[in-house]
JSON list of C-alpha atoms in Angstrom, two decimals:
[
{"chain": "J", "resi": 22, "resn": "MET", "atom": "CA", "xyz": [29.44, 58.58, -80.56]},
{"chain": "J", "resi": 23, "resn": "LYS", "atom": "CA", "xyz": [28.09, 58.66, -77.02]},
{"chain": "J", "resi": 24, "resn": "LYS", "atom": "CA", "xyz": [30.20, 57.08, -74.29]},
{"chain": "J", "resi": 25, "resn": "MET", "atom": "CA", "xyz": [28.31, 57.29, -71.01]},
{"chain": "J", "resi": 26, "resn": "ILE", "atom": "CA", "xyz": [27.91, 55.58, -67.64]},
{"chain": "J", "resi": 27, "resn": "ILE", "atom": "CA", "xyz": [24.53, 56.37, -66.10]},
{"chain": "J", "resi": 28, "resn": "ALA", "atom": "CA", "xyz": [24.50, 55.06, -62.52]},
{"chain": "J", "resi": 29, "resn": "SER", "atom": "CA", "xyz": [21.65, 54.90, -60.03]},
{"chain": "J", "resi": 30, "resn": "THR", "atom": "CA", "xyz": [23.87, 55.96, -57.15]},
{"chain": "J", "resi": 31, "resn": "SER", "atom": "CA", "xyz": [27.40, 57.02, -56.28]},
{"chain": "J", "resi": 32, "resn": "THR", "atom": "CA", "xyz": [27.59, 54.93, -53.12]},
{"chain": "J", "resi": 33, "resn": "ILE", "atom": "CA", "xyz": [26.20, 51.52, -52.23]},
{"chain": "J", "resi": 34, "resn": "HIS", "atom": "CA", "xyz": [25.72, 50.35, -48.65]},
{"chain": "J", "resi": 35, "resn": "GLY", "atom": "CA", "xyz": [28.97, 49.46, -46.89]},
{"chain": "J", "resi": 36, "resn": "SER", "atom": "CA", "xyz": [31.15, 50.94, -49.62]},
{"chain": "J", "resi": 37, "resn": "LYS", "atom": "CA", "xyz": [33.03, 54.18, -50.25]},
{"chain": "J", "resi": 38, "resn": "TYR", "atom": "CA", "xyz": [32.10, 56.87, -52.74]},
{"chain": "J", "resi": 39, "resn": "LEU", "atom": "CA", "xyz": [32.16, 55.42, -56.31]},
{"chain": "J", "resi": 40, "resn": "ALA", "atom": "CA", "xyz": [34.09, 52.36, -55.10]},
{"chain": "J", "resi": 41, "resn": "TYR", "atom": "CA", "xyz": [31.75, 49.82, -56.69]},
{"chain": "J", "resi": 42, "resn": "LEU", "atom": "CA", "xyz": [32.15, 51.56, -60.07]},
{"chain": "J", "resi": 43, "resn": "LEU", "atom": "CA", "xyz": [35.93, 51.98, -60.07]},
{"chain": "J", "resi": 44, "resn": "PRO", "atom": "CA", "xyz": [36.75, 48.92, -62.24]},
{"chain": "J", "resi": 45, "resn": "THR", "atom": "CA", "xyz": [34.25, 50.16, -64.83]},
{"chain": "J", "resi": 46, "resn": "LEU", "atom": "CA", "xyz": [35.43, 53.76, -64.60]},
{"chain": "J", "resi": 47, "resn": "LYS", "atom": "CA", "xyz": [39.06, 52.73, -65.06]},
{"chain": "J", "resi": 48, "resn": "LYS", "atom": "CA", "xyz": [38.16, 51.42, -68.52]},
{"chain": "J", "resi": 49, "resn": "HIS", "atom": "CA", "xyz": [35.61, 54.11, -69.26]},
{"chain": "J", "resi": 50, "resn": "PHE", "atom": "CA", "xyz": [38.02, 56.96, -68.55]},
{"chain": "J", "resi": 51, "resn": "ASN", "atom": "CA", "xyz": [41.09, 55.28, -70.00]},
{"chain": "J", "resi": 52, "resn": "ASP", "atom": "CA", "xyz": [43.77, 57.88, -70.88]},
{"chain": "J", "resi": 53, "resn": "VAL", "atom": "CA", "xyz": [41.82, 60.72, -69.19]},
{"chain": "J", "resi": 54, "resn": "LYS", "atom": "CA", "xyz": [44.10, 62.95, -67.13]},
{"chain": "J", "resi": 55, "resn": "GLU", "atom": "CA", "xyz": [41.63, 65.57, -65.90]},
{"chain": "J", "resi": 56, "resn": "LEU", "atom": "CA", "xyz": [37.91, 65.31, -65.30]},
{"chain": "J", "resi": 57, "resn": "LEU", "atom": "CA", "xyz": [35.42, 68.17, -65.25]},
{"chain": "J", "resi": 58, "resn": "PHE", "atom": "CA", "xyz": [33.06, 67.81, -62.30]},
{"chain": "J", "resi": 59, "resn": "ILE", "atom": "CA", "xyz": [29.62, 69.42, -62.20]},
{"chain": "J", "resi": 60, "resn": "PRO", "atom": "CA", "xyz": [28.67, 69.84, -58.50]},
{"chain": "J", "resi": 61, "resn": "TYR", "atom": "CA", "xyz": [25.47, 71.84, -59.06]},
{"chain": "J", "resi": 62, "resn": "ALA", "atom": "CA", "xyz": [23.19, 69.29, -57.35]},
{"chain": "J", "resi": 63, "resn": "ARG", "atom": "CA", "xyz": [24.78, 70.01, -53.93]},
{"chain": "J", "resi": 64, "resn": "PRO", "atom": "CA", "xyz": [23.77, 66.93, -51.87]},
{"chain": "J", "resi": 65, "resn": "SER", "atom": "CA", "xyz": [22.78, 67.93, -48.32]},
{"chain": "J", "resi": 66, "resn": "GLY", "atom": "CA", "xyz": [23.41, 71.53, -49.38]},
{"chain": "J", "resi": 67, "resn": "ILE", "atom": "CA", "xyz": [27.22, 71.23, -49.31]},
{"chain": "J", "resi": 68, "resn": "SER", "atom": "CA", "xyz": [29.36, 73.76, -51.15]},
{"chain": "J", "resi": 69, "resn": "TYR", "atom": "CA", "xyz": [30.71, 73.26, -54.65]},
{"chain": "J", "resi": 70, "resn": "ASP", "atom": "CA", "xyz": [34.25, 73.17, -53.27]},
{"chain": "J", "resi": 71, "resn": "ASP", "atom": "CA", "xyz": [33.43, 70.48, -50.70]},
{"chain": "J", "resi": 72, "resn": "TYR", "atom": "CA", "xyz": [31.60, 68.37, -53.24]},
{"chain": "J", "resi": 73, "resn": "THR", "atom": "CA", "xyz": [34.43, 68.66, -55.74]},
{"chain": "J", "resi": 74, "resn": "ALA", "atom": "CA", "xyz": [36.88, 67.56, -53.05]},
{"chain": "J", "resi": 75, "resn": "ILE", "atom": "CA", "xyz": [34.87, 64.35, -52.57]},
{"chain": "J", "resi": 76, "resn": "ALA", "atom": "CA", "xyz": [35.01, 63.60, -56.29]},
{"chain": "J", "resi": 77, "resn": "LYS", "atom": "CA", "xyz": [38.69, 64.51, -56.43]},
{"chain": "J", "resi": 78, "resn": "LYS", "atom": "CA", "xyz": [39.53, 62.03, -53.67]},
{"chain": "J", "resi": 79, "resn": "ALA", "atom": "CA", "xyz": [37.62, 59.21, -55.37]},
{"chain": "J", "resi": 80, "resn": "PHE", "atom": "CA", "xyz": [39.26, 59.72, -58.76]},
{"chain": "J", "resi": 81, "resn": "SER", "atom": "CA", "xyz": [42.74, 60.02, -57.29]},
{"chain": "J", "resi": 82, "resn": "VAL", "atom": "CA", "xyz": [42.68, 56.21, -57.09]},
{"chain": "J", "resi": 83, "resn": "LEU", "atom": "CA", "xyz": [42.60, 56.21, -60.89]},
{"chain": "J", "resi": 84, "resn": "ASP", "atom": "CA", "xyz": [45.27, 58.95, -61.14]},
{"chain": "J", "resi": 85, "resn": "ILE", "atom": "CA", "xyz": [42.69, 61.32, -62.62]},
{"chain": "J", "resi": 86, "resn": "ASP", "atom": "CA", "xyz": [42.64, 64.92, -61.47]},
{"chain": "J", "resi": 87, "resn": "VAL", "atom": "CA", "xyz": [39.28, 66.63, -60.93]},
{"chain": "J", "resi": 88, "resn": "LYS", "atom": "CA", "xyz": [38.38, 70.28, -61.39]},
{"chain": "J", "resi": 89, "resn": "GLY", "atom": "CA", "xyz": [34.96, 71.71, -60.64]},
{"chain": "J", "resi": 90, "resn": "ILE", "atom": "CA", "xyz": [33.09, 73.61, -63.33]},
{"chain": "J", "resi": 91, "resn": "HIS", "atom": "CA", "xyz": [32.70, 76.49, -60.89]},
{"chain": "J", "resi": 92, "resn": "GLU", "atom": "CA", "xyz": [36.49, 76.91, -60.85]},
{"chain": "J", "resi": 93, "resn": "HIS", "atom": "CA", "xyz": [36.44, 77.96, -64.50]},
{"chain": "J", "resi": 94, "resn": "LYS", "atom": "CA", "xyz": [35.70, 81.52, -65.60]},
{"chain": "J", "resi": 95, "resn": "ASN", "atom": "CA", "xyz": [33.59, 80.27, -68.49]},
{"chain": "J", "resi": 96, "resn": "ALA", "atom": "CA", "xyz": [31.43, 77.21, -67.76]},
{"chain": "J", "resi": 97, "resn": "LYS", "atom": "CA", "xyz": [30.47, 76.69, -71.39]},
{"chain": "J", "resi": 98, "resn": "GLU", "atom": "CA", "xyz": [34.08, 76.68, -72.57]},
{"chain": "J", "resi": 99, "resn": "ALA", "atom": "CA", "xyz": [35.01, 74.32, -69.72]},
{"chain": "J", "resi": 100, "resn": "ILE", "atom": "CA", "xyz": [32.47, 71.80, -71.01]},
{"chain": "J", "resi": 101, "resn": "LYS", "atom": "CA", "xyz": [33.62, 72.20, -74.61]},
{"chain": "J", "resi": 102, "resn": "ASN", "atom": "CA", "xyz": [37.26, 71.61, -73.65]},
{"chain": "J", "resi": 103, "resn": "ALA", "atom": "CA", "xyz": [36.76, 68.83, -71.09]},
{"chain": "J", "resi": 104, "resn": "GLU", "atom": "CA", "xyz": [38.49, 65.48, -71.56]},
{"chain": "J", "resi": 105, "resn": "ALA", "atom": "CA", "xyz": [35.65, 63.85, -69.61]},
{"chain": "J", "resi": 106, "resn": "ILE", "atom": "CA", "xyz": [32.72, 64.97, -67.47]},
{"chain": "J", "resi": 107, "resn": "PHE", "atom": "CA", "xyz": [31.11, 63.77, -64.23]},
{"chain": "J", "resi": 108, "resn": "THR", "atom": "CA", "xyz": [27.83, 65.14, -62.87]},
{"chain": "J", "resi": 109, "resn": "GLY", "atom": "CA", "xyz": [27.23, 64.12, -59.28]},
{"chain": "J", "resi": 110, "resn": "GLY", "atom": "CA", "xyz": [24.00, 63.42, -57.44]},
{"chain": "J", "resi": 111, "resn": "GLY", "atom": "CA", "xyz": [21.99, 65.57, -55.07]},
{"chain": "J", "resi": 112, "resn": "ASN", "atom": "CA", "xyz": [18.89, 67.57, -55.87]},
{"chain": "J", "resi": 113, "resn": "THR", "atom": "CA", "xyz": [17.82, 67.29, -59.50]},
{"chain": "J", "resi": 114, "resn": "PHE", "atom": "CA", "xyz": [15.75, 70.48, -59.39]},
{"chain": "J", "resi": 115, "resn": "GLU", "atom": "CA", "xyz": [18.75, 72.55, -58.36]},
{"chain": "J", "resi": 116, "resn": "LEU", "atom": "CA", "xyz": [21.04, 70.74, -60.80]},
{"chain": "J", "resi": 117, "resn": "VAL", "atom": "CA", "xyz": [18.74, 71.47, -63.74]},
{"chain": "J", "resi": 118, "resn": "ASN", "atom": "CA", "xyz": [18.16, 75.01, -62.48]},
{"chain": "J", "resi": 119, "resn": "GLN", "atom": "CA", "xyz": [21.89, 75.72, -62.55]},
{"chain": "J", "resi": 120, "resn": "LEU", "atom": "CA", "xyz": [22.40, 74.09, -65.94]},
{"chain": "J", "resi": 121, "resn": "TYR", "atom": "CA", "xyz": [19.83, 76.48, -67.35]},
{"chain": "J", "resi": 122, "resn": "LYS", "atom": "CA", "xyz": [21.06, 79.45, -65.33]},
{"chain": "J", "resi": 123, "resn": "ASN", "atom": "CA", "xyz": [24.60, 78.97, -66.63]},
{"chain": "J", "resi": 124, "resn": "ASP", "atom": "CA", "xyz": [23.29, 78.25, -70.15]},
{"chain": "J", "resi": 125, "resn": "VAL", "atom": "CA", "xyz": [25.24, 75.00, -70.49]},
{"chain": "J", "resi": 126, "resn": "LEU", "atom": "CA", "xyz": [22.57, 72.33, -71.01]},
{"chain": "J", "resi": 127, "resn": "THR", "atom": "CA", "xyz": [22.72, 72.46, -74.81]},
{"chain": "J", "resi": 128, "resn": "THR", "atom": "CA", "xyz": [26.52, 72.56, -74.79]},
{"chain": "J", "resi": 129, "resn": "LEU", "atom": "CA", "xyz": [26.66, 69.57, -72.48]},
{"chain": "J", "resi": 130, "resn": "LYS", "atom": "CA", "xyz": [24.34, 67.62, -74.77]},
{"chain": "J", "resi": 131, "resn": "GLU", "atom": "CA", "xyz": [26.45, 68.51, -77.80]},
{"chain": "J", "resi": 132, "resn": "VAL", "atom": "CA", "xyz": [29.75, 67.30, -76.33]},
{"chain": "J", "resi": 133, "resn": "LEU", "atom": "CA", "xyz": [28.19, 64.08, -75.04]},
{"chain": "J", "resi": 134, "resn": "GLU", "atom": "CA", "xyz": [26.64, 63.36, -78.44]},
{"chain": "J", "resi": 135, "resn": "ASN", "atom": "CA", "xyz": [30.10, 63.90, -79.92]},
{"chain": "J", "resi": 136, "resn": "GLY", "atom": "CA", "xyz": [31.78, 61.38, -77.64]},
{"chain": "J", "resi": 137, "resn": "THR", "atom": "CA", "xyz": [33.12, 63.14, -74.54]},
{"chain": "J", "resi": 138, "resn": "PRO", "atom": "CA", "xyz": [33.14, 60.37, -71.87]},
{"chain": "J", "resi": 139, "resn": "TYR", "atom": "CA", "xyz": [30.51, 61.00, -69.20]},
{"chain": "J", "resi": 140, "resn": "LEU", "atom": "CA", "xyz": [29.59, 59.68, -65.78]},
{"chain": "J", "resi": 141, "resn": "GLY", "atom": "CA", "xyz": [26.32, 60.57, -64.09]},
{"chain": "J", "resi": 142, "resn": "THR", "atom": "CA", "xyz": [25.17, 59.38, -60.69]},
{"chain": "J", "resi": 143, "resn": "SER", "atom": "CA", "xyz": [21.67, 59.87, -59.26]},
{"chain": "J", "resi": 144, "resn": "ALA", "atom": "CA", "xyz": [20.66, 63.43, -60.24]},
{"chain": "J", "resi": 145, "resn": "GLY", "atom": "CA", "xyz": [23.50, 63.37, -62.77]},
{"chain": "J", "resi": 146, "resn": "SER", "atom": "CA", "xyz": [21.79, 60.34, -64.29]},
{"chain": "J", "resi": 147, "resn": "ASN", "atom": "CA", "xyz": [18.28, 61.78, -64.14]},
{"chain": "J", "resi": 148, "resn": "ILE", "atom": "CA", "xyz": [19.35, 64.56, -66.51]},
{"chain": "J", "resi": 149, "resn": "CYS", "atom": "CA", "xyz": [20.40, 62.05, -69.17]},
{"chain": "J", "resi": 150, "resn": "GLY", "atom": "CA", "xyz": [16.77, 61.22, -69.91]},
{"chain": "J", "resi": 151, "resn": "VAL", "atom": "CA", "xyz": [14.16, 63.10, -71.91]},
{"chain": "J", "resi": 152, "resn": "ASN", "atom": "CA", "xyz": [13.20, 65.16, -68.87]},
{"chain": "J", "resi": 153, "resn": "MET", "atom": "CA", "xyz": [13.64, 65.23, -65.10]},
{"chain": "J", "resi": 154, "resn": "MET", "atom": "CA", "xyz": [10.03, 64.43, -64.22]},
{"chain": "J", "resi": 155, "resn": "ASN", "atom": "CA", "xyz": [10.81, 61.07, -62.60]},
{"chain": "J", "resi": 156, "resn": "THR", "atom": "CA", "xyz": [13.20, 62.35, -59.96]},
{"chain": "J", "resi": 157, "resn": "ASN", "atom": "CA", "xyz": [12.47, 61.52, -56.32]},
{"chain": "J", "resi": 158, "resn": "ASP", "atom": "CA", "xyz": [13.70, 64.92, -55.15]},
{"chain": "J", "resi": 159, "resn": "MET", "atom": "CA", "xyz": [11.81, 67.76, -53.50]},
{"chain": "J", "resi": 160, "resn": "PRO", "atom": "CA", "xyz": [11.24, 70.84, -55.71]},
{"chain": "J", "resi": 161, "resn": "ILE", "atom": "CA", "xyz": [13.40, 73.16, -53.61]},
{"chain": "J", "resi": 162, "resn": "VAL", "atom": "CA", "xyz": [13.86, 75.51, -56.58]},
{"chain": "J", "resi": 163, "resn": "TYR", "atom": "CA", "xyz": [11.94, 75.98, -59.83]},
{"chain": "J", "resi": 164, "resn": "PRO", "atom": "CA", "xyz": [14.04, 75.43, -62.97]},
{"chain": "J", "resi": 165, "resn": "PRO", "atom": "CA", "xyz": [12.98, 77.20, -66.16]},
{"chain": "J", "resi": 166, "resn": "ASP", "atom": "CA", "xyz": [12.10, 73.89, -67.81]},
{"chain": "J", "resi": 167, "resn": "PHE", "atom": "CA", "xyz": [11.98, 70.17, -66.96]},
{"chain": "J", "resi": 168, "resn": "THR", "atom": "CA", "xyz": [13.54, 69.22, -70.31]},
{"chain": "J", "resi": 169, "resn": "THR", "atom": "CA", "xyz": [17.01, 67.69, -69.89]},
{"chain": "J", "resi": 170, "resn": "LEU", "atom": "CA", "xyz": [19.69, 66.16, -72.10]},
{"chain": "J", "resi": 171, "resn": "GLY", "atom": "CA", "xyz": [17.71, 63.51, -73.96]},
{"chain": "J", "resi": 172, "resn": "CYS", "atom": "CA", "xyz": [20.84, 61.42, -74.53]},
{"chain": "J", "resi": 173, "resn": "ILE", "atom": "CA", "xyz": [18.65, 58.35, -73.97]},
{"chain": "J", "resi": 174, "resn": "ASN", "atom": "CA", "xyz": [15.05, 58.08, -75.17]},
{"chain": "J", "resi": 175, "resn": "PHE", "atom": "CA", "xyz": [13.53, 57.30, -71.78]},
{"chain": "J", "resi": 176, "resn": "ASN", "atom": "CA", "xyz": [13.57, 58.69, -68.26]},
{"chain": "J", "resi": 177, "resn": "ILE", "atom": "CA", "xyz": [15.45, 57.41, -65.23]},
{"chain": "J", "resi": 178, "resn": "ASN", "atom": "CA", "xyz": [14.02, 56.84, -61.77]},
{"chain": "J", "resi": 179, "resn": "ALA", "atom": "CA", "xyz": [17.24, 56.52, -59.78]},
{"chain": "J", "resi": 180, "resn": "HIS", "atom": "CA", "xyz": [17.36, 54.66, -56.45]},
{"chain": "J", "resi": 181, "resn": "TYR", "atom": "CA", "xyz": [14.30, 52.67, -57.51]},
{"chain": "J", "resi": 182, "resn": "LEU", "atom": "CA", "xyz": [12.70, 50.88, -54.55]},
{"chain": "J", "resi": 183, "resn": "ASP", "atom": "CA", "xyz": [10.36, 47.91, -54.58]},
{"chain": "J", "resi": 184, "resn": "PRO", "atom": "CA", "xyz": [7.43, 47.77, -52.15]},
{"chain": "J", "resi": 185, "resn": "ILE", "atom": "CA", "xyz": [8.44, 46.25, -48.82]},
{"chain": "J", "resi": 186, "resn": "LYS", "atom": "CA", "xyz": [6.49, 43.09, -48.16]},
{"chain": "J", "resi": 187, "resn": "ASP", "atom": "CA", "xyz": [4.13, 43.27, -45.14]},
{"chain": "J", "resi": 188, "resn": "SER", "atom": "CA", "xyz": [4.94, 46.96, -44.63]},
{"chain": "J", "resi": 189, "resn": "THR", "atom": "CA", "xyz": [2.17, 48.98, -42.97]},
{"chain": "J", "resi": 190, "resn": "HIS", "atom": "CA", "xyz": [3.31, 52.20, -44.66]},
{"chain": "J", "resi": 191, "resn": "MET", "atom": "CA", "xyz": [0.38, 53.67, -46.58]},
{"chain": "J", "resi": 192, "resn": "GLY", "atom": "CA", "xyz": [2.34, 56.11, -48.75]},
{"chain": "J", "resi": 193, "resn": "GLU", "atom": "CA", "xyz": [2.63, 55.70, -52.50]},
{"chain": "J", "resi": 194, "resn": "THR", "atom": "CA", "xyz": [5.22, 53.34, -53.95]},
{"chain": "J", "resi": 195, "resn": "ARG", "atom": "CA", "xyz": [7.63, 54.32, -56.72]},
{"chain": "J", "resi": 196, "resn": "GLU", "atom": "CA", "xyz": [5.57, 52.17, -59.09]},
{"chain": "J", "resi": 197, "resn": "THR", "atom": "CA", "xyz": [2.43, 54.11, -58.16]},
{"chain": "J", "resi": 198, "resn": "ARG", "atom": "CA", "xyz": [4.14, 57.44, -58.80]},
{"chain": "J", "resi": 199, "resn": "ILE", "atom": "CA", "xyz": [5.39, 56.27, -62.20]},
{"chain": "J", "resi": 200, "resn": "LYS", "atom": "CA", "xyz": [1.89, 55.06, -63.11]},
{"chain": "J", "resi": 201, "resn": "GLU", "atom": "CA", "xyz": [0.61, 58.53, -62.22]},
{"chain": "J", "resi": 202, "resn": "PHE", "atom": "CA", "xyz": [3.23, 60.00, -64.55]},
{"chain": "J", "resi": 203, "resn": "HIS", "atom": "CA", "xyz": [2.03, 57.75, -67.36]},
{"chain": "J", "resi": 204, "resn": "VAL", "atom": "CA", "xyz": [-1.53, 59.03, -67.10]},
{"chain": "J", "resi": 205, "resn": "PHE", "atom": "CA", "xyz": [-0.25, 62.27, -68.64]},
{"chain": "J", "resi": 206, "resn": "ASN", "atom": "CA", "xyz": [3.03, 61.29, -70.36]},
{"chain": "J", "resi": 207, "resn": "ASN", "atom": "CA", "xyz": [4.09, 58.52, -72.74]},
{"chain": "J", "resi": 208, "resn": "ILE", "atom": "CA", "xyz": [7.85, 58.61, -72.04]},
{"chain": "J", "resi": 209, "resn": "PRO", "atom": "CA", "xyz": [9.14, 55.20, -70.86]},
{"chain": "J", "resi": 210, "resn": "VAL", "atom": "CA", "xyz": [10.71, 55.13, -67.39]},
{"chain": "J", "resi": 211, "resn": "LEU", "atom": "CA", "xyz": [13.45, 52.81, -66.17]},
{"chain": "J", "resi": 212, "resn": "GLY", "atom": "CA", "xyz": [13.52, 52.11, -62.44]},
{"chain": "J", "resi": 213, "resn": "LEU", "atom": "CA", "xyz": [17.25, 51.77, -61.78]},
{"chain": "J", "resi": 214, "resn": "ARG", "atom": "CA", "xyz": [18.03, 50.02, -58.51]},
{"chain": "J", "resi": 215, "resn": "GLU", "atom": "CA", "xyz": [20.97, 50.79, -56.21]},
{"chain": "J", "resi": 216, "resn": "GLY", "atom": "CA", "xyz": [24.19, 49.39, -57.61]},
{"chain": "J", "resi": 217, "resn": "SER", "atom": "CA", "xyz": [22.95, 49.24, -61.21]},
{"chain": "J", "resi": 218, "resn": "TRP", "atom": "CA", "xyz": [24.08, 51.39, -64.09]},
{"chain": "J", "resi": 219, "resn": "LEU", "atom": "CA", "xyz": [23.62, 51.85, -67.82]},
{"chain": "J", "resi": 220, "resn": "GLU", "atom": "CA", "xyz": [26.47, 51.63, -70.27]},
{"chain": "J", "resi": 221, "resn": "VAL", "atom": "CA", "xyz": [25.79, 53.80, -73.31]},
{"chain": "J", "resi": 222, "resn": "ASN", "atom": "CA", "xyz": [27.77, 53.35, -76.49]},
{"chain": "J", "resi": 223, "resn": "ASN", "atom": "CA", "xyz": [26.34, 55.56, -79.20]},
{"chain": "J", "resi": 224, "resn": "ASP", "atom": "CA", "xyz": [22.65, 54.54, -79.31]},
{"chain": "J", "resi": 225, "resn": "LYS", "atom": "CA", "xyz": [23.13, 51.16, -77.62]},
{"chain": "J", "resi": 226, "resn": "VAL", "atom": "CA", "xyz": [22.15, 51.12, -73.93]},
{"chain": "J", "resi": 227, "resn": "ILE", "atom": "CA", "xyz": [23.11, 48.07, -71.82]},
{"chain": "J", "resi": 228, "resn": "LEU", "atom": "CA", "xyz": [22.03, 47.41, -68.24]},
{"chain": "J", "resi": 229, "resn": "ARG", "atom": "CA", "xyz": [24.98, 46.58, -65.99]},
{"chain": "J", "resi": 230, "resn": "GLY", "atom": "CA", "xyz": [25.40, 45.49, -62.37]},
{"chain": "J", "resi": 231, "resn": "GLU", "atom": "CA", "xyz": [24.07, 42.52, -60.44]},
{"chain": "J", "resi": 232, "resn": "LEU", "atom": "CA", "xyz": [20.40, 43.54, -60.24]},
{"chain": "J", "resi": 233, "resn": "THR", "atom": "CA", "xyz": [17.47, 43.73, -62.60]},
{"chain": "J", "resi": 234, "resn": "ALA", "atom": "CA", "xyz": [15.85, 47.02, -63.58]},
{"chain": "J", "resi": 235, "resn": "ARG", "atom": "CA", "xyz": [12.12, 47.71, -63.92]},
{"chain": "J", "resi": 236, "resn": "LEU", "atom": "CA", "xyz": [10.87, 49.16, -67.18]},
{"chain": "J", "resi": 237, "resn": "PHE", "atom": "CA", "xyz": [7.59, 51.05, -67.27]},
{"chain": "J", "resi": 238, "resn": "GLU", "atom": "CA", "xyz": [5.77, 52.01, -70.45]},
{"chain": "J", "resi": 239, "resn": "GLN", "atom": "CA", "xyz": [2.41, 53.72, -70.80]},
{"chain": "J", "resi": 240, "resn": "ASN", "atom": "CA", "xyz": [-0.55, 51.29, -70.95]},
{"chain": "J", "resi": 241, "resn": "LYS", "atom": "CA", "xyz": [1.72, 48.26, -70.47]},
{"chain": "J", "resi": 242, "resn": "GLN", "atom": "CA", "xyz": [2.58, 46.04, -67.54]},
{"chain": "J", "resi": 243, "resn": "PRO", "atom": "CA", "xyz": [6.06, 46.81, -66.13]},
{"chain": "J", "resi": 244, "resn": "ILE", "atom": "CA", "xyz": [8.75, 44.27, -66.95]},
{"chain": "J", "resi": 245, "resn": "GLU", "atom": "CA", "xyz": [12.03, 43.25, -65.32]},
{"chain": "J", "resi": 246, "resn": "LEU", "atom": "CA", "xyz": [15.16, 43.60, -67.40]},
{"chain": "J", "resi": 247, "resn": "GLU", "atom": "CA", "xyz": [18.09, 41.33, -66.67]},
{"chain": "J", "resi": 248, "resn": "SER", "atom": "CA", "xyz": [21.60, 42.70, -66.30]},
{"chain": "J", "resi": 249, "resn": "GLY", "atom": "CA", "xyz": [23.50, 42.51, -69.56]},
{"chain": "J", "resi": 250, "resn": "VAL", "atom": "CA", "xyz": [20.51, 43.10, -71.84]},
{"chain": "J", "resi": 251, "resn": "GLU", "atom": "CA", "xyz": [20.01, 46.05, -74.14]},
{"chain": "J", "resi": 252, "resn": "VAL", "atom": "CA", "xyz": [17.36, 48.51, -73.04]},
{"chain": "J", "resi": 253, "resn": "GLU", "atom": "CA", "xyz": [15.07, 48.94, -76.03]},
{"chain": "J", "resi": 254, "resn": "VAL", "atom": "CA", "xyz": [12.01, 51.19, -75.95]}
]
């Protein structure tokens, strides 16, 4: 019985870390006393301790303590015994690299499939899909495999951006990059805009937040999904 929040970002403009999600997280992590944090993505290259401190401060508002996975002697056992789990954003390549290096990807998938409440933001959301091939991140390290959790049957493009009207920038848009992906792959991709998230209850996936999301499927025109609808692919 999956119970997951898969968010495009941890922080929206003009707001504090996770602030926009706190009402949702209060319900999602109801009765949770301690949260296991996975800081492997290391945004801006910060240390695991510093990243965990950021998460700890945010969850203190909900009276939930936070302990980093790196603080445990056995990462696999920490995941198995966790009341709830949060994987933060940063670089998806490094996140996936460390999940493989520490041999915890399969264990993480198992506990999530069995109902351990989960929050992912950005890179922590990218890993919820079939693979990590729709991340926006630079390949700063080379993970053993691009295969990720597969807790949902499509991929996430977090921080999805629409083309800016009248822009003179000649670089590729996110839509162009996803179309390139679909030349070689048939996995659907959801462009999740800032401030949007997915609520996963078992196999039901609902789009939440105030914005639409853009769904791409191979050999089909992309469509806009309204907030509140079930994502079906």
